[in-house]
XYZ file of C-alpha atoms in Angstrom:
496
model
C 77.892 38.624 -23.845
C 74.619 38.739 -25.685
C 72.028 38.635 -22.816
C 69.032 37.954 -25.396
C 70.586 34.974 -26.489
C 71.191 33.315 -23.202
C 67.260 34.226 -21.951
C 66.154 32.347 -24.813
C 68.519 29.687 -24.068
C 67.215 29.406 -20.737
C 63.403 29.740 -21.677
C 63.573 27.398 -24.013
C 65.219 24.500 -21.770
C 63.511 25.370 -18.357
C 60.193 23.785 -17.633
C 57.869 25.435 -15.328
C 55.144 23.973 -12.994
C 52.505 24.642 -15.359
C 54.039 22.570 -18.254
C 54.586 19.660 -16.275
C 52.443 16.617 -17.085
C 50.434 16.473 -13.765
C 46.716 14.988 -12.416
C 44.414 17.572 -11.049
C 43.304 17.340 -7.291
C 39.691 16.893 -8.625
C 37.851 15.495 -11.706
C 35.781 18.295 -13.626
C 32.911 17.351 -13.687
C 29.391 18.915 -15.132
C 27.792 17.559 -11.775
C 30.287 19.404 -9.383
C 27.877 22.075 -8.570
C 24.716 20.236 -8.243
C 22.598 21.191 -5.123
C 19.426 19.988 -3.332
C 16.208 22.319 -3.549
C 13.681 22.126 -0.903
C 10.008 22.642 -2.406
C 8.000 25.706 -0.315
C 5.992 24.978 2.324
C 3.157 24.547 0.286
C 4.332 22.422 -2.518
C 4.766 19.795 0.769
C 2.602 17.190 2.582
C 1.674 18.241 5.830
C -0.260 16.984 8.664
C 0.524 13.354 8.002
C 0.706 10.736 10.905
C 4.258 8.877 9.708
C 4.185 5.786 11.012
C 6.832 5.297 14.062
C 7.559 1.503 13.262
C 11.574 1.165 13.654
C 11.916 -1.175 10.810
C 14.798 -0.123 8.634
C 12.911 0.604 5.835
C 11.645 3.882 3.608
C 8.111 3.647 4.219
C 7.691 5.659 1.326
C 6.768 5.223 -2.360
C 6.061 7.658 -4.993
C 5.275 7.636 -8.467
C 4.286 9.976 -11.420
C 0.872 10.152 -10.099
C 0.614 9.319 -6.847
C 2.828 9.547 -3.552
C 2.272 6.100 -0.877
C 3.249 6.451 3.121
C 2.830 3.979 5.749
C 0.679 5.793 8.263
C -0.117 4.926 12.329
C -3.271 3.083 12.424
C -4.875 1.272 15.326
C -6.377 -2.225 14.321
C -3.599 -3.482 11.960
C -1.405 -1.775 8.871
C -2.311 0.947 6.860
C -0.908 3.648 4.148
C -2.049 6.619 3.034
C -2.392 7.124 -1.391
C -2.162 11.183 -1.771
C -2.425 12.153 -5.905
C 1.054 14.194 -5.735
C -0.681 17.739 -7.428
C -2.829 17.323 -3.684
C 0.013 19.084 -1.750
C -0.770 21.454 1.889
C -2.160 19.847 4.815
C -3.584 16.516 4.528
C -7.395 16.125 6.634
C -6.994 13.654 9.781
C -9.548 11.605 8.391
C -8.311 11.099 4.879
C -8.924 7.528 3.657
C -6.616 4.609 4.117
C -5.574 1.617 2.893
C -6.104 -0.784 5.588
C -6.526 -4.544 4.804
C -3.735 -5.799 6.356
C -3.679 -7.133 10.015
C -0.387 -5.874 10.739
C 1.920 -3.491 10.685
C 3.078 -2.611 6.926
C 6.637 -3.003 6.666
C 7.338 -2.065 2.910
C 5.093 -0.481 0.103
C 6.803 -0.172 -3.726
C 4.362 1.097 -7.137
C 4.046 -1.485 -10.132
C 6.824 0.958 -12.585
C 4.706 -0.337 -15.624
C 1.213 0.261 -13.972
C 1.312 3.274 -12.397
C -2.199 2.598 -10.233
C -0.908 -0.853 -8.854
C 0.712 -1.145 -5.597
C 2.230 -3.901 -3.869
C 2.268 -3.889 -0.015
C 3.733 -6.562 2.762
C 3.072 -6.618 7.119
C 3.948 -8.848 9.664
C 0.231 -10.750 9.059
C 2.641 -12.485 6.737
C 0.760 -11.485 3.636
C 1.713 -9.518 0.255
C -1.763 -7.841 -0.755
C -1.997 -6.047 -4.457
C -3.807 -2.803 -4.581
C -5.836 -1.010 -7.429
C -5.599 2.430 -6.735
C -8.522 4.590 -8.130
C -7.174 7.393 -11.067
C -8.248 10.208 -9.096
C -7.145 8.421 -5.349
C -9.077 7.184 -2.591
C -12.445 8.519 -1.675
C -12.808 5.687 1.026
C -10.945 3.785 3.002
C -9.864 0.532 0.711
C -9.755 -2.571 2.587
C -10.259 -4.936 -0.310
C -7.091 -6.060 -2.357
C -7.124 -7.310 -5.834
C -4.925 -10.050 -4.934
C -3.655 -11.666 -1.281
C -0.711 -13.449 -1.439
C 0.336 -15.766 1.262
C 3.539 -17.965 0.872
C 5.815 -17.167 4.028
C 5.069 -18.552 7.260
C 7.107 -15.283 8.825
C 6.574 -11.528 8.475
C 7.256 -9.993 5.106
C 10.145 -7.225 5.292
C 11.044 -6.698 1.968
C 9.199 -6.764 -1.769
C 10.813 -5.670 -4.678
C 9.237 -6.158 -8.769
C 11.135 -7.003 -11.654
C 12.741 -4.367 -13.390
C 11.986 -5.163 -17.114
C 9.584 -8.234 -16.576
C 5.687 -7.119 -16.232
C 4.030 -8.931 -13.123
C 6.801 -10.579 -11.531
C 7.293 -9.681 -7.832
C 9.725 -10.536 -5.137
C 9.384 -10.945 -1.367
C 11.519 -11.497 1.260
C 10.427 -12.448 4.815
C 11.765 -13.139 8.468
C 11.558 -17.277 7.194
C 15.020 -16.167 5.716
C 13.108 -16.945 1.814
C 12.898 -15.138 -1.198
C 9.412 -16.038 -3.506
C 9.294 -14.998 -7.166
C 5.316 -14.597 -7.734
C 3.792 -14.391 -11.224
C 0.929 -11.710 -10.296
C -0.739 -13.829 -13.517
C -1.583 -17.190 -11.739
C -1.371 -15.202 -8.174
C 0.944 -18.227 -7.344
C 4.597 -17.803 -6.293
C 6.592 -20.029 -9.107
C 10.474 -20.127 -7.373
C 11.728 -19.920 -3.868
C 15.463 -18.960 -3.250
C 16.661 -20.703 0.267
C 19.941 -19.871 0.383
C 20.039 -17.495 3.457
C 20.874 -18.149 6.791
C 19.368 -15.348 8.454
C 17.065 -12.439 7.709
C 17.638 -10.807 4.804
C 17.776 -6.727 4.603
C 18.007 -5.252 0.958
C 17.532 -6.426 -2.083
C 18.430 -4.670 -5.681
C 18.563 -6.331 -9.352
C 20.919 -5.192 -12.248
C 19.478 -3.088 -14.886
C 18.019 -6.045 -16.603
C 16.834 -7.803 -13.801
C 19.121 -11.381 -14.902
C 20.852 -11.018 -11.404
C 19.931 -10.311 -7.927
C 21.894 -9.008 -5.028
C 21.158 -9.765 -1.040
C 22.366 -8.734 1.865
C 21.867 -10.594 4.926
C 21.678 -10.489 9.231
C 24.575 -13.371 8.771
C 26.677 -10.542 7.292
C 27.321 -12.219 4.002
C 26.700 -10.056 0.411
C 25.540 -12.488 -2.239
C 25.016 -12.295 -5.967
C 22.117 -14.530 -7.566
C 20.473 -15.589 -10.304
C 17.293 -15.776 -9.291
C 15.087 -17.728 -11.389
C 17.790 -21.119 -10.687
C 18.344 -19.480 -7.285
C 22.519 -20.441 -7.287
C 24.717 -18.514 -5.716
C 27.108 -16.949 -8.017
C 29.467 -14.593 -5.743
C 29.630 -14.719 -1.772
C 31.460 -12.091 0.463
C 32.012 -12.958 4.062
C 32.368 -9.279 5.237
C 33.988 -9.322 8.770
C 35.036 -5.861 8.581
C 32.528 -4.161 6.769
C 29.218 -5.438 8.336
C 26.871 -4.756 5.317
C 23.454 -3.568 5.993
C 22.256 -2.167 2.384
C 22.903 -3.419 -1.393
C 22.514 -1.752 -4.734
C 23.949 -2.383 -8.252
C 25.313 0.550 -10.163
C 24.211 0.083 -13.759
C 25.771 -1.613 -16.473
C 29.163 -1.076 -15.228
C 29.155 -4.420 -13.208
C 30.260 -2.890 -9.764
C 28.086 -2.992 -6.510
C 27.406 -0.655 -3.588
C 27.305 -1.904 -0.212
C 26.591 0.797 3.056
C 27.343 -0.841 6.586
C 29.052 -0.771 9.692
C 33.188 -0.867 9.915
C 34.607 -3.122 12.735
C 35.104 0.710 14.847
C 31.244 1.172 14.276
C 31.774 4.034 11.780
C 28.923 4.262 9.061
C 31.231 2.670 5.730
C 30.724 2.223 2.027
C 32.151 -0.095 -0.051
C 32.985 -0.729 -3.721
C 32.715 -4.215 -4.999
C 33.079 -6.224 -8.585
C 30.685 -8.394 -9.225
C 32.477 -11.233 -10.613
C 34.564 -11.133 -7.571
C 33.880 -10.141 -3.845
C 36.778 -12.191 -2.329
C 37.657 -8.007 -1.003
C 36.294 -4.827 -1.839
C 37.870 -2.565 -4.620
C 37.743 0.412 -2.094
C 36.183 0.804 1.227
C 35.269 4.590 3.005
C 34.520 5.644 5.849
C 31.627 8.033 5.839
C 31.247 9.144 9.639
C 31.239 8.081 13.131
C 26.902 8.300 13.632
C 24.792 5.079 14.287
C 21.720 5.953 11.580
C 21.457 3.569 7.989
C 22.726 4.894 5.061
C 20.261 4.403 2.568
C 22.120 4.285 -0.900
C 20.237 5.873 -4.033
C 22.447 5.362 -8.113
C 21.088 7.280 -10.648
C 22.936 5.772 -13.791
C 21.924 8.154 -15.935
C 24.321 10.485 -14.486
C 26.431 7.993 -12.722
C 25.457 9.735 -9.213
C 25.449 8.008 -5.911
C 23.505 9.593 -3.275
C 23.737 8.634 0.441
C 21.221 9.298 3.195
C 21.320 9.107 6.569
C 18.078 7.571 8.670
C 18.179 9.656 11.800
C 20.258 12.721 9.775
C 19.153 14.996 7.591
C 22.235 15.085 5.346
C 22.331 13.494 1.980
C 25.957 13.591 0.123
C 26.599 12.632 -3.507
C 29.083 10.978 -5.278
C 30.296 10.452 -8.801
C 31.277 6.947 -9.896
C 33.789 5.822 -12.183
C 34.898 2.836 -14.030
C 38.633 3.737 -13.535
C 40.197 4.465 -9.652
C 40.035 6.510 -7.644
C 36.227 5.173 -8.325
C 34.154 7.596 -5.735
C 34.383 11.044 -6.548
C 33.047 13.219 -3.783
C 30.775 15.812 -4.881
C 28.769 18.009 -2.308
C 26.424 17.501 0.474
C 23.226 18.545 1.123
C 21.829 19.365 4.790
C 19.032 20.105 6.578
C 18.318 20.214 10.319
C 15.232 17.748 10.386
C 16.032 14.308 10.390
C 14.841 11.856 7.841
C 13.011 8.712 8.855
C 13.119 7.597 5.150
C 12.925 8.740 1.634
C 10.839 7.666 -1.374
C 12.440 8.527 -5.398
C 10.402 10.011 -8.124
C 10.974 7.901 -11.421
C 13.332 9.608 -13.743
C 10.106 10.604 -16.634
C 8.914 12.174 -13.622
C 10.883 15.264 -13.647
C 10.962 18.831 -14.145
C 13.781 18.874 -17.108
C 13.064 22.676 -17.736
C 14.641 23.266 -14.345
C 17.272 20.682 -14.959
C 16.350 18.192 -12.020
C 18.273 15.291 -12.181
C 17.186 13.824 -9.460
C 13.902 13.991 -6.854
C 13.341 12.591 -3.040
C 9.963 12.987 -0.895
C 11.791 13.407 2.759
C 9.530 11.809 5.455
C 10.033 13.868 8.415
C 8.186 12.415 11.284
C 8.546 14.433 14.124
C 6.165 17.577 11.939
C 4.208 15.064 9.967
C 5.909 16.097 7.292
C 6.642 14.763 3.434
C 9.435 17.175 1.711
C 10.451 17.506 -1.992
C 13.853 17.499 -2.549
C 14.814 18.519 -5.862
C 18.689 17.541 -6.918
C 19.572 20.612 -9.720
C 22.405 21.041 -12.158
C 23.159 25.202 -12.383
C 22.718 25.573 -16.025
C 22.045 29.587 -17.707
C 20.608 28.044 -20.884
C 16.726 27.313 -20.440
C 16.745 24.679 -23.635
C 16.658 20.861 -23.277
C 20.294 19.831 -21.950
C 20.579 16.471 -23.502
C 24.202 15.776 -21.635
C 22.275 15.478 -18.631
C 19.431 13.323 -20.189
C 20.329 10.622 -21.568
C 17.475 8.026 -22.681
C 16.735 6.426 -19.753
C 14.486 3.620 -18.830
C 10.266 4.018 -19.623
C 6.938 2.785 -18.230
C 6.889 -0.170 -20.792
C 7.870 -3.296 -19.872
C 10.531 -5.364 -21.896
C 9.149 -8.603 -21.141
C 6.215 -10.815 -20.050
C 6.596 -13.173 -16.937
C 6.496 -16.311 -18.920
C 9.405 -15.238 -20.849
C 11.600 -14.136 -18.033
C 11.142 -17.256 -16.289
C 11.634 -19.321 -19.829
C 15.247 -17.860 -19.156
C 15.127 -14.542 -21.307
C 16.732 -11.273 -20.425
C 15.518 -8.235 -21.985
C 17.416 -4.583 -21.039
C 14.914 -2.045 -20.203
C 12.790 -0.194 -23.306
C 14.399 3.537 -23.265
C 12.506 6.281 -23.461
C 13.990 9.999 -24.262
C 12.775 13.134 -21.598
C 12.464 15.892 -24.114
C 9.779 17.838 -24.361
C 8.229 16.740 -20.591
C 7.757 12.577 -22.748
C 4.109 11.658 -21.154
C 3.051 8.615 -22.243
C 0.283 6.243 -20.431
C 1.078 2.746 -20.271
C -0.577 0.071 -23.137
C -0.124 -2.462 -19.671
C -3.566 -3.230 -17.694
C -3.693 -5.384 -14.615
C -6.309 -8.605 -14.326
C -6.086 -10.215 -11.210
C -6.406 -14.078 -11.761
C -9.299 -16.008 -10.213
C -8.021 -17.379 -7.101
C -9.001 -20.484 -5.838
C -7.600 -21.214 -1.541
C -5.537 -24.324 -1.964
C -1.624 -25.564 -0.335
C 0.941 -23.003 -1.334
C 3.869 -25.728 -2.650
C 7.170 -24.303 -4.273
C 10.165 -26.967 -5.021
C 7.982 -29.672 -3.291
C 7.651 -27.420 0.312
C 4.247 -26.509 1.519
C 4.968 -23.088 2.638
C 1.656 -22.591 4.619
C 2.305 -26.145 6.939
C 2.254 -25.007 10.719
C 5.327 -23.277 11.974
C 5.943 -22.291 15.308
C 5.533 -18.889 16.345
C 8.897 -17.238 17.400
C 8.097 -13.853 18.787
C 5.543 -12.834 21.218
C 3.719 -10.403 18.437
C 3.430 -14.126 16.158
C 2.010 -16.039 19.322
C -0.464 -13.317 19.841
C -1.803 -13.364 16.527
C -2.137 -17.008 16.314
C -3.321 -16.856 19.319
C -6.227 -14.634 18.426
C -6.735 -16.211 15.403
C -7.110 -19.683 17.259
C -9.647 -17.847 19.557
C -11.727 -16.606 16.350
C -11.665 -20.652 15.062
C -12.907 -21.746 18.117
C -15.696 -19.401 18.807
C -16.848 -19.826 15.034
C -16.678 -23.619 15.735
C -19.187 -23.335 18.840
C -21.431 -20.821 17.585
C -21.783 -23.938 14.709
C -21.880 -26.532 16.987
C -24.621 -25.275 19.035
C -26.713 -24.285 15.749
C -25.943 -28.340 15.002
C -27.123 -29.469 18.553
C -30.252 -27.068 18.341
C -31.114 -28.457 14.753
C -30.639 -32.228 16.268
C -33.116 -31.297 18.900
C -35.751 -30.023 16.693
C -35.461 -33.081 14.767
C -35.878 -35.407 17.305
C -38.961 -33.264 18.200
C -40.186 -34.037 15.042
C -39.544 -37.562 15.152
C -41.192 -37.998 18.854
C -44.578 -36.216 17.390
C -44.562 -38.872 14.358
C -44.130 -41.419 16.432
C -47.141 -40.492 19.426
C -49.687 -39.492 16.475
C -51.873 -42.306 16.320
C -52.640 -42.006 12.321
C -48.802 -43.294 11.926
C -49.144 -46.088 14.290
C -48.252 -47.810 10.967
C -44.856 -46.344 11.233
């Protein structure tokens, strides 16, 4: 027999493992090995009183310029404005801004004006802040503008994505106001929530709005009509936080599955009769605050109460969630605020930056997200153009009905530019706040004890303002009569 013949025979028809058509256990990725830097001790904020409020929010804004944290403060709300090069220990008596009369619940920076800041409290108010260019050298207690359209606490604010000057808020009323910062007026109301609502996040152009809501219903809106587009009624997966990723017309929700295990959940936006994929993330009881980067279609997840954050990478085609690493630290995070993408260090290929607020040291941490790369050149596969500081559109025309996608702005070369847009606060005159026919300032009954107090207080500074003029009245009717009783005895005005 000829041997060699009958090997290559067999080679020839066999197939081996390696030449079968078969789908890796994991996607390649260039994201696979990114991990999460912590900046040195002295590239942190220390020595900062983090407020202790338990409102599920991040307490925490930041900026290219300046980093914003709610603070402790006796007397009503307040938050601290630190310029972010001003990192080490922070003095006790650093100055505040402290206009409101209660406790601020959420602080976010203007993305087109980077020295405006919106803040809300349970006074009910949203104020508008100027920030000076080099920060606060006194306490501020004067806003540019006070807006006051709910007859509850404010929770939630949110601006416009591509539209200068239009801000959202959403209070414990269970309403959503659209203000035009231009008239200082809010111009829509959405009512279509049952109970109090708990996130809010827009699409990339800002044409839709998602909610999620106490009466465990995700909804999808347009806001400017304020219909209801797409309703989920999630019974299993009781959702807590919202956020749309990109342009790929999927949504995020984090929550609570029915064996109170933290969950995520994958939905389509056109349809959220069920969820494309839901995962369980683990069995602890803190929020998971999601974070998309679509520039790098990266989720990021972070536990309040943990100090783990894991990242994913999401995909238009199943298995949808790619699990990529996790990052972990032993201090727990009360919240975390997100440096804007022209914000970064792109020499040390950061992708991605938090500020950690870690209360129990009084603490604010960088977090830098990395990609390993050898070469020290611009990587342009991990910077894409990406949404700028300019806006896209002007509030009259968003609310005409236009939608504008955001003006994109490349990162080579560290791309500074300062922002053409300047803020002018509108005269203000005090008149009824109406919106579709409602006035939204007519009396409402208080329904918490902190609400009766404060009206309470406010009734007791009324009233003692109203007898301090009375008596100035009855003391000026007095001298008067006086008067009157002199003319009348003198006897050259008998004639009188």
């Amino acid at each position: 027999f000829d041997f060699s013949l009958i090997k290559r025979t067999l080679l020839t028809q066999c197939v081996f493992p390696w030449q079968m058509s078969w789908r890796p256990q994991y996607r390649s990725s260039k994201f696979r090995n990114v991990y999460g830097k912590v900046a040195n001790r002295e590239h942190c904020f220390d020595g900062i009183p983090i407020t202790r409020n338990v409102h599920d929010n991040h307490f925490c804004a930041v900026n290219t310029r300046f980093l914003a944290i709610v603070t402790e403060s006796a007397g009503g709300g307040a938050f601290l404005v630190i310029p972010l090069e001003q990192t080490g220990r922070i003095e006790p008596n650093y100055p505040k801004v402290c206009g409101h009369q209660g406790n601020v619940l959420d602080i976010k920076w203007n993305p087109f004006i980077e020295n405006i800041i919106a803040s809300c409290s349970e006074d009910t108010s949203v104020r508008i802040w100027e920030i000076p260019d080099g920060g606060l050298k006194r306490n501020m207690t004067e806003a540019v503008l006070e807006l006051y359209g709910h007859s509850r606490r404010v929770g939630i604010i949110e601006w416009h994505p591509t539209a200068t000057n239009i801000l959202f808020s959403a209070g414990y009323d269970y309403k959503v106001l659209i203000w035009n910062l231009d008239i200082a007026e809010p111009v829509k109301m959405i009512d279509c929530h049952s109970d109090v609502i708990l996130c809010m996040s827009f699409n990339t152009n800002g044409s839709l709005l998602a909610t999620t809501c106490k009466d465990r219903k995700l909804r999808v809106i347009e806001p400017r009509s304020g219909k209801v587009l797409q309703e989920a009624s999630c019974k299993n997966h009781r959702v807590n936080r919202v956020v749309f990723l990109g342009n790929i017309k999927r949504l995020l929700t984090t929550g609570v599955s029915r064996w109170n295990t933290r969950q995520i959940a994958l939905w389509d936006q056109e349809d959220l009769s069920m969820p494309l994929i839901e995962e369980e993330i683990d069995g602890l009881s803190g929020l998971l605050f999601p974070f998309y980067d679509a520039d790098t279609h990266m989720l990021y997840l972070a536990g309040k109460g943990d100090g783990n954050i894991r990242y994913y990478e999401i995909s238009t085609e199943k298995p949808y969630l790619t699990y990529l690493m996790e990052f972990r630290s032993p201090a727990p995070q009360k919240g975390l605020g997100v440096l804007p993408k022209h914000g970064l260090d792109v020499s040390a290929c950061e992708v991605f930056r938090f500020y950690k607020l870690v209360t129990l040291k009084g603490l604010i941490e960088p977090i830098s997200m990395i990609v390993p790369r050898r070469s020290e050149t611009y990587q342009e596969d991990i910077y894409p153009m990406t949404p700028g500081p300019e806006p896209a559109l002007t509030p009259d025309e968003w609310l005409s009905g236009m939608n504008r996608d955001p003006i994109l702005m490349s990162l080579k070369e560290g791309y500074k530019k300062e922002s053409k847009v300047v803020f002018k606060p509108p005269i203000k005159e005090k008149k009824n706040v109406v919106v579709n026919g409602i006035d939204l300032l007519e009396n409402v009954p208080p329904r918490t004890e902190n609400e009766l107090l404060r009206m309470f207080f406010r009734q007791q500074d009324e009233i003692r303002r109203l007898k301090i003029e009375l008596s100035q009245k009855d003391i000026k009717i007095r001298q008067l009569q006086l008067e009157l009783k002199n003319l009348r005895n003198n006897p050259q005005n008998n004639g009188l």
